[in-house]
Amino acid sequence: MQLNSSSRQQKVAGLISQSLNEIFARGKQIDIRLIENKITITNVKISPDLKIATIYFLPFVRSKISSDEYLDALEASRFAIRKQLTEAINLKYSPEIRFFYDKGAENALEVESVLKRI
């Protein structure tokens, strides 16, 4: 969830996160790479008008595919995911979904490594 967001934004972001995890667990109509290489949703940010959902993800376990391949698989599945998401949550508008690889953990490890060298 994000700071300075309304309770409605936080509620919708939570619903989207929960629904996406269920969609990926079922694996219906999504790219085979997402079925073979599970992901976890780490954060969802929703615009104030609830029309754009920015979704951050990480591989669930170590994977043989790169972050670019994950993004390609998510892009190939975007419309099917959005359709299933619309069916799962009741909103006036179906939010546009945008996926981003969550680099937060990598950045934290890099900062820790730099601090150890100092």
Short mmCIF file of N, CA, C and O in Angstrom, two decimals:
data_model
loop_
_atom_site.label_atom_id
_atom_site.label_comp_id
_atom_site.label_asym_id
_atom_site.label_seq_id
_atom_site.Cartn_x
_atom_site.Cartn_y
_atom_site.Cartn_z
N MET A 1 0.84 -1.17 0.00
CA MET A 1 0.00 0.00 0.00
C MET A 1 0.89 1.24 0.00
O MET A 1 2.05 1.18 0.28
N GLN A 2 0.31 2.36 -0.27
CA GLN A 2 1.11 3.57 -0.38
C GLN A 2 0.70 4.59 0.68
O GLN A 2 -0.40 4.58 1.18
N LEU A 3 1.68 5.45 1.02
CA LEU A 3 1.40 6.52 1.95
C LEU A 3 0.57 7.60 1.27
O LEU A 3 0.57 7.73 0.06
N ASN A 4 -0.14 8.37 2.06
CA ASN A 4 -0.95 9.48 1.54
C ASN A 4 -2.04 9.03 0.57
O ASN A 4 -2.47 9.78 -0.28
N SER A 5 -2.46 7.81 0.68
CA SER A 5 -3.55 7.36 -0.17
C SER A 5 -4.81 7.27 0.68
O SER A 5 -4.76 7.10 1.89
N SER A 6 -5.92 7.39 0.01
CA SER A 6 -7.19 7.33 0.72
C SER A 6 -7.45 5.90 1.17
O SER A 6 -6.86 4.94 0.68
N SER A 7 -8.37 5.77 2.11
CA SER A 7 -8.71 4.42 2.57
C SER A 7 -9.34 3.62 1.43
O SER A 7 -9.17 2.41 1.35
N ARG A 8 -10.05 4.30 0.54
CA ARG A 8 -10.63 3.61 -0.63
C ARG A 8 -9.52 3.06 -1.53
O ARG A 8 -9.59 1.92 -1.97
N GLN A 9 -8.49 3.86 -1.78
CA GLN A 9 -7.36 3.39 -2.59
C GLN A 9 -6.70 2.19 -1.92
O GLN A 9 -6.36 1.22 -2.59
N GLN A 10 -6.50 2.26 -0.62
CA GLN A 10 -5.86 1.17 0.10
C GLN A 10 -6.71 -0.10 0.04
O GLN A 10 -6.19 -1.20 -0.15
N LYS A 11 -8.01 0.06 0.18
CA LYS A 11 -8.91 -1.09 0.14
C LYS A 11 -8.88 -1.74 -1.25
O LYS A 11 -8.77 -2.96 -1.37
N VAL A 12 -8.96 -0.92 -2.29
CA VAL A 12 -8.94 -1.44 -3.66
C VAL A 12 -7.59 -2.09 -3.96
O VAL A 12 -7.54 -3.18 -4.56
N ALA A 13 -6.50 -1.48 -3.53
CA ALA A 13 -5.17 -2.07 -3.74
C ALA A 13 -5.07 -3.42 -3.06
O ALA A 13 -4.53 -4.38 -3.64
N GLY A 14 -5.62 -3.55 -1.86
CA GLY A 14 -5.61 -4.83 -1.16
C GLY A 14 -6.43 -5.88 -1.89
O GLY A 14 -6.01 -7.04 -2.01
N LEU A 15 -7.59 -5.49 -2.39
CA LEU A 15 -8.44 -6.42 -3.16
C LEU A 15 -7.74 -6.88 -4.44
O LEU A 15 -7.80 -8.05 -4.80
N ILE A 16 -7.09 -5.94 -5.10
CA ILE A 16 -6.37 -6.27 -6.34
C ILE A 16 -5.24 -7.25 -6.04
O ILE A 16 -5.07 -8.26 -6.73
N SER A 17 -4.46 -6.97 -5.00
CA SER A 17 -3.36 -7.84 -4.63
C SER A 17 -3.84 -9.26 -4.32
O SER A 17 -3.30 -10.25 -4.83
N GLN A 18 -4.86 -9.36 -3.52
CA GLN A 18 -5.42 -10.66 -3.15
C GLN A 18 -5.95 -11.39 -4.38
O GLN A 18 -5.68 -12.58 -4.58
N SER A 19 -6.68 -10.68 -5.22
CA SER A 19 -7.26 -11.29 -6.42
C SER A 19 -6.17 -11.75 -7.40
O SER A 19 -6.29 -12.83 -7.99
N LEU A 20 -5.12 -10.95 -7.56
CA LEU A 20 -4.04 -11.33 -8.47
C LEU A 20 -3.34 -12.59 -7.99
O LEU A 20 -3.02 -13.47 -8.79
N ASN A 21 -3.09 -12.68 -6.69
CA ASN A 21 -2.45 -13.89 -6.17
C ASN A 21 -3.31 -15.12 -6.45
O ASN A 21 -2.80 -16.18 -6.79
N GLU A 22 -4.63 -14.98 -6.33
CA GLU A 22 -5.54 -16.08 -6.64
C GLU A 22 -5.53 -16.41 -8.13
O GLU A 22 -5.54 -17.58 -8.53
N ILE A 23 -5.50 -15.38 -8.97
CA ILE A 23 -5.47 -15.57 -10.42
C ILE A 23 -4.21 -16.34 -10.82
O ILE A 23 -4.26 -17.29 -11.59
N PHE A 24 -3.06 -15.93 -10.27
CA PHE A 24 -1.81 -16.61 -10.61
C PHE A 24 -1.78 -18.03 -10.06
O PHE A 24 -1.21 -18.92 -10.68
N ALA A 25 -2.40 -18.26 -8.91
CA ALA A 25 -2.44 -19.61 -8.34
C ALA A 25 -3.29 -20.55 -9.22
O ALA A 25 -2.93 -21.71 -9.40
N ARG A 26 -4.39 -20.04 -9.76
CA ARG A 26 -5.26 -20.86 -10.63
C ARG A 26 -4.60 -21.11 -11.98
O ARG A 26 -4.77 -22.17 -12.56
N GLY A 27 -3.91 -20.11 -12.52
CA GLY A 27 -3.20 -20.28 -13.78
C GLY A 27 -4.05 -20.37 -15.02
O GLY A 27 -3.59 -20.85 -16.04
N LYS A 28 -5.30 -19.90 -14.97
CA LYS A 28 -6.17 -19.97 -16.15
C LYS A 28 -5.86 -18.82 -17.11
O LYS A 28 -5.77 -17.67 -16.71
N GLN A 29 -5.73 -19.16 -18.37
CA GLN A 29 -5.59 -18.19 -19.47
C GLN A 29 -4.37 -17.28 -19.33
O GLN A 29 -4.35 -16.19 -19.88
N ILE A 30 -3.35 -17.73 -18.60
CA ILE A 30 -2.15 -16.90 -18.49
C ILE A 30 -0.97 -17.63 -19.13
O ILE A 30 -1.00 -18.84 -19.32
N ASP A 31 0.04 -16.87 -19.46
CA ASP A 31 1.24 -17.38 -20.12
C ASP A 31 1.82 -18.56 -19.32
O ASP A 31 1.90 -18.50 -18.10
N ILE A 32 2.22 -19.60 -20.02
CA ILE A 32 2.75 -20.81 -19.39
C ILE A 32 3.96 -20.49 -18.51
O ILE A 32 4.18 -21.15 -17.49
N ARG A 33 4.73 -19.47 -18.87
CA ARG A 33 5.89 -19.11 -18.05
C ARG A 33 5.48 -18.68 -16.65
O ARG A 33 6.22 -18.87 -15.69
N LEU A 34 4.28 -18.10 -16.52
CA LEU A 34 3.80 -17.68 -15.21
C LEU A 34 3.26 -18.85 -14.39
O LEU A 34 3.18 -18.77 -13.17
N ILE A 35 2.91 -19.92 -15.07
CA ILE A 35 2.45 -21.13 -14.37
C ILE A 35 3.66 -21.91 -13.87
O ILE A 35 3.68 -22.40 -12.75
N GLU A 36 4.68 -22.00 -14.71
CA GLU A 36 5.89 -22.74 -14.36
C GLU A 36 6.79 -21.98 -13.40
O GLU A 36 7.58 -22.59 -12.68
N ASN A 37 6.73 -20.66 -13.40
CA ASN A 37 7.59 -19.80 -12.58
C ASN A 37 6.72 -18.83 -11.82
O ASN A 37 6.45 -17.72 -12.28
N LYS A 38 6.26 -19.25 -10.66
CA LYS A 38 5.30 -18.47 -9.86
C LYS A 38 5.87 -17.12 -9.43
O LYS A 38 7.08 -16.98 -9.23
N ILE A 39 4.98 -16.15 -9.29
CA ILE A 39 5.36 -14.85 -8.78
C ILE A 39 4.53 -14.52 -7.55
O ILE A 39 3.49 -15.14 -7.31
N THR A 40 4.99 -13.56 -6.80
CA THR A 40 4.22 -13.04 -5.69
C THR A 40 4.08 -11.53 -5.87
O THR A 40 5.00 -10.86 -6.35
N ILE A 41 2.94 -11.02 -5.53
CA ILE A 41 2.68 -9.59 -5.62
C ILE A 41 3.21 -8.94 -4.35
O ILE A 41 2.82 -9.32 -3.25
N THR A 42 4.14 -8.00 -4.50
CA THR A 42 4.75 -7.36 -3.33
C THR A 42 4.08 -6.04 -2.97
O THR A 42 4.10 -5.64 -1.81
N ASN A 43 3.50 -5.36 -3.95
CA ASN A 43 2.87 -4.07 -3.68
C ASN A 43 1.93 -3.72 -4.83
O ASN A 43 2.18 -4.07 -5.98
N VAL A 44 0.86 -3.04 -4.48
CA VAL A 44 -0.08 -2.52 -5.48
C VAL A 44 -0.34 -1.07 -5.13
O VAL A 44 -0.67 -0.75 -3.99
N LYS A 45 -0.16 -0.21 -6.11
CA LYS A 45 -0.48 1.21 -5.95
C LYS A 45 -1.59 1.54 -6.93
O LYS A 45 -1.51 1.18 -8.10
N ILE A 46 -2.60 2.21 -6.44
CA ILE A 46 -3.75 2.53 -7.29
C ILE A 46 -3.86 4.04 -7.38
O ILE A 46 -3.65 4.75 -6.40
N SER A 47 -4.16 4.54 -8.56
CA SER A 47 -4.29 5.98 -8.76
C SER A 47 -5.51 6.50 -8.01
O SER A 47 -6.44 5.75 -7.73
N PRO A 48 -5.53 7.80 -7.68
CA PRO A 48 -6.66 8.36 -6.94
C PRO A 48 -8.02 8.14 -7.62
O PRO A 48 -9.03 7.97 -6.94
N ASP A 49 -8.04 8.09 -8.95
CA ASP A 49 -9.31 7.86 -9.65
C ASP A 49 -9.62 6.36 -9.82
O ASP A 49 -10.62 6.00 -10.45
N LEU A 50 -8.75 5.50 -9.28
CA LEU A 50 -8.90 4.05 -9.31
C LEU A 50 -8.84 3.45 -10.71
O LEU A 50 -9.28 2.33 -10.94
N LYS A 51 -8.27 4.18 -11.65
CA LYS A 51 -8.25 3.70 -13.04
C LYS A 51 -6.93 3.06 -13.46
O LYS A 51 -6.87 2.42 -14.49
N ILE A 52 -5.86 3.24 -12.65
CA ILE A 52 -4.57 2.66 -12.98
C ILE A 52 -4.02 1.94 -11.76
O ILE A 52 -3.89 2.54 -10.69
N ALA A 53 -3.70 0.67 -11.93
CA ALA A 53 -3.10 -0.12 -10.85
C ALA A 53 -1.66 -0.44 -11.24
O ALA A 53 -1.41 -1.07 -12.27
N THR A 54 -0.73 0.03 -10.43
CA THR A 54 0.68 -0.25 -10.63
C THR A 54 1.02 -1.42 -9.71
O THR A 54 0.87 -1.31 -8.49
N ILE A 55 1.47 -2.51 -10.30
CA ILE A 55 1.64 -3.76 -9.57
C ILE A 55 3.12 -4.16 -9.58
O ILE A 55 3.72 -4.28 -10.64
N TYR A 56 3.66 -4.38 -8.38
CA TYR A 56 5.05 -4.80 -8.23
C TYR A 56 5.07 -6.27 -7.86
O TYR A 56 4.27 -6.73 -7.06
N PHE A 57 6.01 -7.01 -8.45
CA PHE A 57 6.08 -8.45 -8.22
C PHE A 57 7.52 -8.92 -8.06
O PHE A 57 8.46 -8.22 -8.45
N LEU A 58 7.66 -10.10 -7.50
CA LEU A 58 8.94 -10.81 -7.41
C LEU A 58 8.68 -12.28 -7.72
O LEU A 58 7.58 -12.78 -7.47
N PRO A 59 9.71 -12.98 -8.20
CA PRO A 59 9.56 -14.44 -8.33
C PRO A 59 9.30 -15.04 -6.95
O PRO A 59 9.86 -14.58 -5.96
N PHE A 60 8.46 -16.05 -6.90
CA PHE A 60 8.13 -16.69 -5.62
C PHE A 60 9.34 -17.46 -5.10
O PHE A 60 9.62 -17.47 -3.91
N VAL A 61 10.06 -18.10 -5.98
CA VAL A 61 11.30 -18.81 -5.66
C VAL A 61 12.30 -18.50 -6.76
O VAL A 61 11.95 -17.90 -7.77
N ARG A 62 13.55 -18.92 -6.56
CA ARG A 62 14.54 -18.71 -7.62
C ARG A 62 14.02 -19.28 -8.93
O ARG A 62 13.43 -20.35 -8.96
N SER A 63 14.26 -18.56 -9.97
CA SER A 63 13.69 -18.94 -11.26
C SER A 63 14.76 -18.98 -12.33
O SER A 63 15.80 -18.33 -12.22
N LYS A 64 14.46 -19.73 -13.37
CA LYS A 64 15.38 -19.82 -14.51
C LYS A 64 15.13 -18.70 -15.52
O LYS A 64 15.91 -18.54 -16.45
N ILE A 65 14.06 -17.95 -15.36
CA ILE A 65 13.78 -16.89 -16.33
C ILE A 65 14.11 -15.53 -15.71
O ILE A 65 14.08 -15.35 -14.50
N SER A 66 14.41 -14.59 -16.58
CA SER A 66 14.83 -13.26 -16.14
C SER A 66 13.63 -12.37 -15.83
O SER A 66 12.48 -12.71 -16.18
N SER A 67 13.90 -11.24 -15.22
CA SER A 67 12.83 -10.28 -14.94
C SER A 67 12.19 -9.79 -16.23
O SER A 67 10.98 -9.57 -16.28
N ASP A 68 12.98 -9.66 -17.30
CA ASP A 68 12.42 -9.24 -18.59
C ASP A 68 11.47 -10.30 -19.15
O ASP A 68 10.44 -9.96 -19.74
N GLU A 69 11.80 -11.57 -18.95
CA GLU A 69 10.91 -12.63 -19.41
C GLU A 69 9.61 -12.65 -18.60
O GLU A 69 8.54 -12.91 -19.16
N TYR A 70 9.72 -12.40 -17.29
CA TYR A 70 8.50 -12.28 -16.48
C TYR A 70 7.63 -11.16 -17.00
O TYR A 70 6.42 -11.32 -17.17
N LEU A 71 8.24 -10.00 -17.26
CA LEU A 71 7.48 -8.85 -17.75
C LEU A 71 6.84 -9.16 -19.10
O LEU A 71 5.70 -8.78 -19.35
N ASP A 72 7.56 -9.87 -19.96
CA ASP A 72 7.02 -10.26 -21.26
C ASP A 72 5.81 -11.20 -21.09
O ASP A 72 4.79 -11.04 -21.76
N ALA A 73 5.92 -12.15 -20.17
CA ALA A 73 4.82 -13.09 -19.90
C ALA A 73 3.61 -12.35 -19.32
O ALA A 73 2.47 -12.63 -19.68
N LEU A 74 3.87 -11.40 -18.42
CA LEU A 74 2.77 -10.62 -17.85
C LEU A 74 2.11 -9.75 -18.91
O LEU A 74 0.88 -9.63 -18.94
N GLU A 75 2.91 -9.17 -19.77
CA GLU A 75 2.36 -8.35 -20.85
C GLU A 75 1.51 -9.21 -21.79
O GLU A 75 0.43 -8.80 -22.20
N ALA A 76 1.97 -10.41 -22.10
CA ALA A 76 1.22 -11.32 -22.98
C ALA A 76 -0.10 -11.75 -22.33
O ALA A 76 -1.05 -12.08 -23.04
N SER A 77 -0.14 -11.74 -21.00
CA SER A 77 -1.33 -12.19 -20.27
C SER A 77 -2.17 -11.04 -19.73
O SER A 77 -3.19 -11.27 -19.08
N ARG A 78 -1.77 -9.81 -20.00
CA ARG A 78 -2.40 -8.66 -19.37
C ARG A 78 -3.92 -8.61 -19.54
O ARG A 78 -4.65 -8.37 -18.59
N PHE A 79 -4.41 -8.84 -20.74
CA PHE A 79 -5.85 -8.72 -20.97
C PHE A 79 -6.63 -9.82 -20.26
O PHE A 79 -7.69 -9.57 -19.70
N ALA A 80 -6.09 -11.04 -20.26
CA ALA A 80 -6.75 -12.14 -19.55
C ALA A 80 -6.73 -11.88 -18.04
O ALA A 80 -7.73 -12.12 -17.35
N ILE A 81 -5.61 -11.36 -17.54
CA ILE A 81 -5.51 -11.04 -16.11
C ILE A 81 -6.50 -9.93 -15.76
O ILE A 81 -7.21 -10.02 -14.75
N ARG A 82 -6.56 -8.90 -16.58
CA ARG A 82 -7.48 -7.79 -16.31
C ARG A 82 -8.93 -8.26 -16.33
O ARG A 82 -9.74 -7.86 -15.48
N LYS A 83 -9.27 -9.14 -17.27
CA LYS A 83 -10.63 -9.67 -17.34
C LYS A 83 -10.97 -10.44 -16.07
O LYS A 83 -12.04 -10.27 -15.48
N GLN A 84 -10.06 -11.31 -15.64
CA GLN A 84 -10.30 -12.09 -14.42
C GLN A 84 -10.35 -11.19 -13.20
O GLN A 84 -11.15 -11.42 -12.28
N LEU A 85 -9.54 -10.16 -13.19
CA LEU A 85 -9.53 -9.21 -12.07
C LEU A 85 -10.87 -8.47 -12.00
O LEU A 85 -11.44 -8.30 -10.93
N THR A 86 -11.39 -8.07 -13.15
CA THR A 86 -12.68 -7.38 -13.21
C THR A 86 -13.80 -8.28 -12.69
O THR A 86 -14.69 -7.81 -11.99
N GLU A 87 -13.72 -9.56 -13.01
CA GLU A 87 -14.73 -10.50 -12.52
C GLU A 87 -14.62 -10.72 -11.02
O GLU A 87 -15.62 -10.98 -10.35
N ALA A 88 -13.40 -10.61 -10.48
CA ALA A 88 -13.16 -10.90 -9.06
C ALA A 88 -13.54 -9.73 -8.14
O ALA A 88 -13.97 -9.95 -7.01
N ILE A 89 -13.37 -8.51 -8.62
CA ILE A 89 -13.68 -7.35 -7.78
C ILE A 89 -14.73 -6.49 -8.47
O ILE A 89 -14.75 -6.38 -9.69
N ASN A 90 -15.58 -5.88 -7.70
CA ASN A 90 -16.69 -5.11 -8.25
C ASN A 90 -16.34 -3.62 -8.21
O ASN A 90 -16.48 -2.97 -7.19
N LEU A 91 -15.86 -3.11 -9.34
CA LEU A 91 -15.55 -1.68 -9.47
C LEU A 91 -16.30 -1.09 -10.65
O LEU A 91 -16.64 -1.80 -11.59
N LYS A 92 -16.52 0.21 -10.59
CA LYS A 92 -17.19 0.89 -11.69
C LYS A 92 -16.36 0.77 -12.97
O LYS A 92 -16.89 0.57 -14.06
N TYR A 93 -15.04 0.95 -12.82
CA TYR A 93 -14.12 0.84 -13.96
C TYR A 93 -13.12 -0.26 -13.67
O TYR A 93 -12.67 -0.42 -12.54
N SER A 94 -12.75 -0.98 -14.71
CA SER A 94 -11.69 -1.97 -14.57
C SER A 94 -10.36 -1.23 -14.70
O SER A 94 -10.10 -0.60 -15.73
N PRO A 95 -9.51 -1.27 -13.68
CA PRO A 95 -8.28 -0.50 -13.76
C PRO A 95 -7.31 -1.05 -14.80
O PRO A 95 -7.22 -2.26 -15.01
N GLU A 96 -6.62 -0.13 -15.45
CA GLU A 96 -5.52 -0.51 -16.33
C GLU A 96 -4.44 -1.06 -15.41
O GLU A 96 -4.16 -0.49 -14.36
N ILE A 97 -3.82 -2.18 -15.79
CA ILE A 97 -2.79 -2.76 -14.94
C ILE A 97 -1.42 -2.61 -15.58
O ILE A 97 -1.26 -2.81 -16.78
N ARG A 98 -0.47 -2.23 -14.74
CA ARG A 98 0.91 -2.05 -15.17
C ARG A 98 1.80 -2.83 -14.22
O ARG A 98 1.74 -2.64 -13.01
N PHE A 99 2.63 -3.70 -14.78
CA PHE A 99 3.48 -4.56 -13.96
C PHE A 99 4.92 -4.03 -13.95
O PHE A 99 5.44 -3.61 -14.98
N PHE A 100 5.54 -4.12 -12.77
CA PHE A 100 6.93 -3.74 -12.59
C PHE A 100 7.62 -4.75 -11.69
O PHE A 100 7.06 -5.16 -10.67
N TYR A 101 8.83 -5.12 -12.08
CA TYR A 101 9.64 -6.00 -11.24
C TYR A 101 10.05 -5.20 -10.01
O TYR A 101 10.53 -4.07 -10.12
N ASP A 102 9.86 -5.74 -8.83
CA ASP A 102 10.17 -5.05 -7.57
C ASP A 102 11.66 -5.16 -7.29
O ASP A 102 12.16 -6.23 -6.94
N LYS A 103 12.36 -4.06 -7.46
CA LYS A 103 13.81 -4.05 -7.26
C LYS A 103 14.19 -3.63 -5.84
O LYS A 103 15.35 -3.44 -5.53
N GLY A 104 13.21 -3.50 -4.96
CA GLY A 104 13.46 -3.07 -3.59
C GLY A 104 14.42 -3.96 -2.85
O GLY A 104 15.36 -3.49 -2.19
N ALA A 105 14.25 -5.27 -2.94
CA ALA A 105 15.13 -6.21 -2.24
C ALA A 105 16.55 -6.16 -2.80
O ALA A 105 17.52 -6.15 -2.05
N GLU A 106 16.67 -6.09 -4.13
CA GLU A 106 17.99 -5.98 -4.75
C GLU A 106 18.68 -4.69 -4.32
O GLU A 106 19.88 -4.70 -4.03
N ASN A 107 17.93 -3.59 -4.30
CA ASN A 107 18.51 -2.31 -3.90
C ASN A 107 18.97 -2.35 -2.45
O ASN A 107 20.03 -1.81 -2.11
N ALA A 108 18.19 -2.99 -1.58
CA ALA A 108 18.56 -3.09 -0.17
C ALA A 108 19.85 -3.90 0.00
O ALA A 108 20.72 -3.52 0.79
N LEU A 109 19.98 -5.00 -0.74
CA LEU A 109 21.21 -5.80 -0.67
C LEU A 109 22.41 -5.02 -1.16
O LEU A 109 23.50 -5.11 -0.61
N GLU A 110 22.21 -4.23 -2.21
CA GLU A 110 23.30 -3.42 -2.75
C GLU A 110 23.75 -2.36 -1.74
O GLU A 110 24.94 -2.16 -1.53
N VAL A 111 22.79 -1.70 -1.09
CA VAL A 111 23.12 -0.69 -0.08
C VAL A 111 23.85 -1.35 1.08
O VAL A 111 24.86 -0.82 1.58
N GLU A 112 23.38 -2.51 1.50
CA GLU A 112 24.03 -3.23 2.60
C GLU A 112 25.46 -3.60 2.24
O GLU A 112 26.38 -3.46 3.04
N SER A 113 25.67 -4.04 1.01
CA SER A 113 27.00 -4.39 0.54
C SER A 113 27.92 -3.18 0.55
O SER A 113 29.08 -3.26 0.97
N VAL A 114 27.42 -2.06 0.09
CA VAL A 114 28.22 -0.81 0.07
C VAL A 114 28.57 -0.39 1.49
O VAL A 114 29.70 0.00 1.77
N LEU A 115 27.61 -0.46 2.39
CA LEU A 115 27.85 -0.08 3.78
C LEU A 115 28.88 -0.98 4.45
O LEU A 115 29.69 -0.50 5.25
N LYS A 116 28.88 -2.25 4.12
CA LYS A 116 29.87 -3.18 4.68
C LYS A 116 31.27 -2.85 4.21
O LYS A 116 32.24 -3.05 4.94
N ARG A 117 31.39 -2.37 2.97
CA ARG A 117 32.70 -2.02 2.42
C ARG A 117 33.25 -0.74 3.02
O ARG A 117 34.43 -0.51 2.97
N ILE A 118 32.38 0.10 3.56
CA ILE A 118 32.82 1.40 4.09
C ILE A 118 33.45 1.24 5.45
O ILE A 118 33.30 0.53 6.28
#
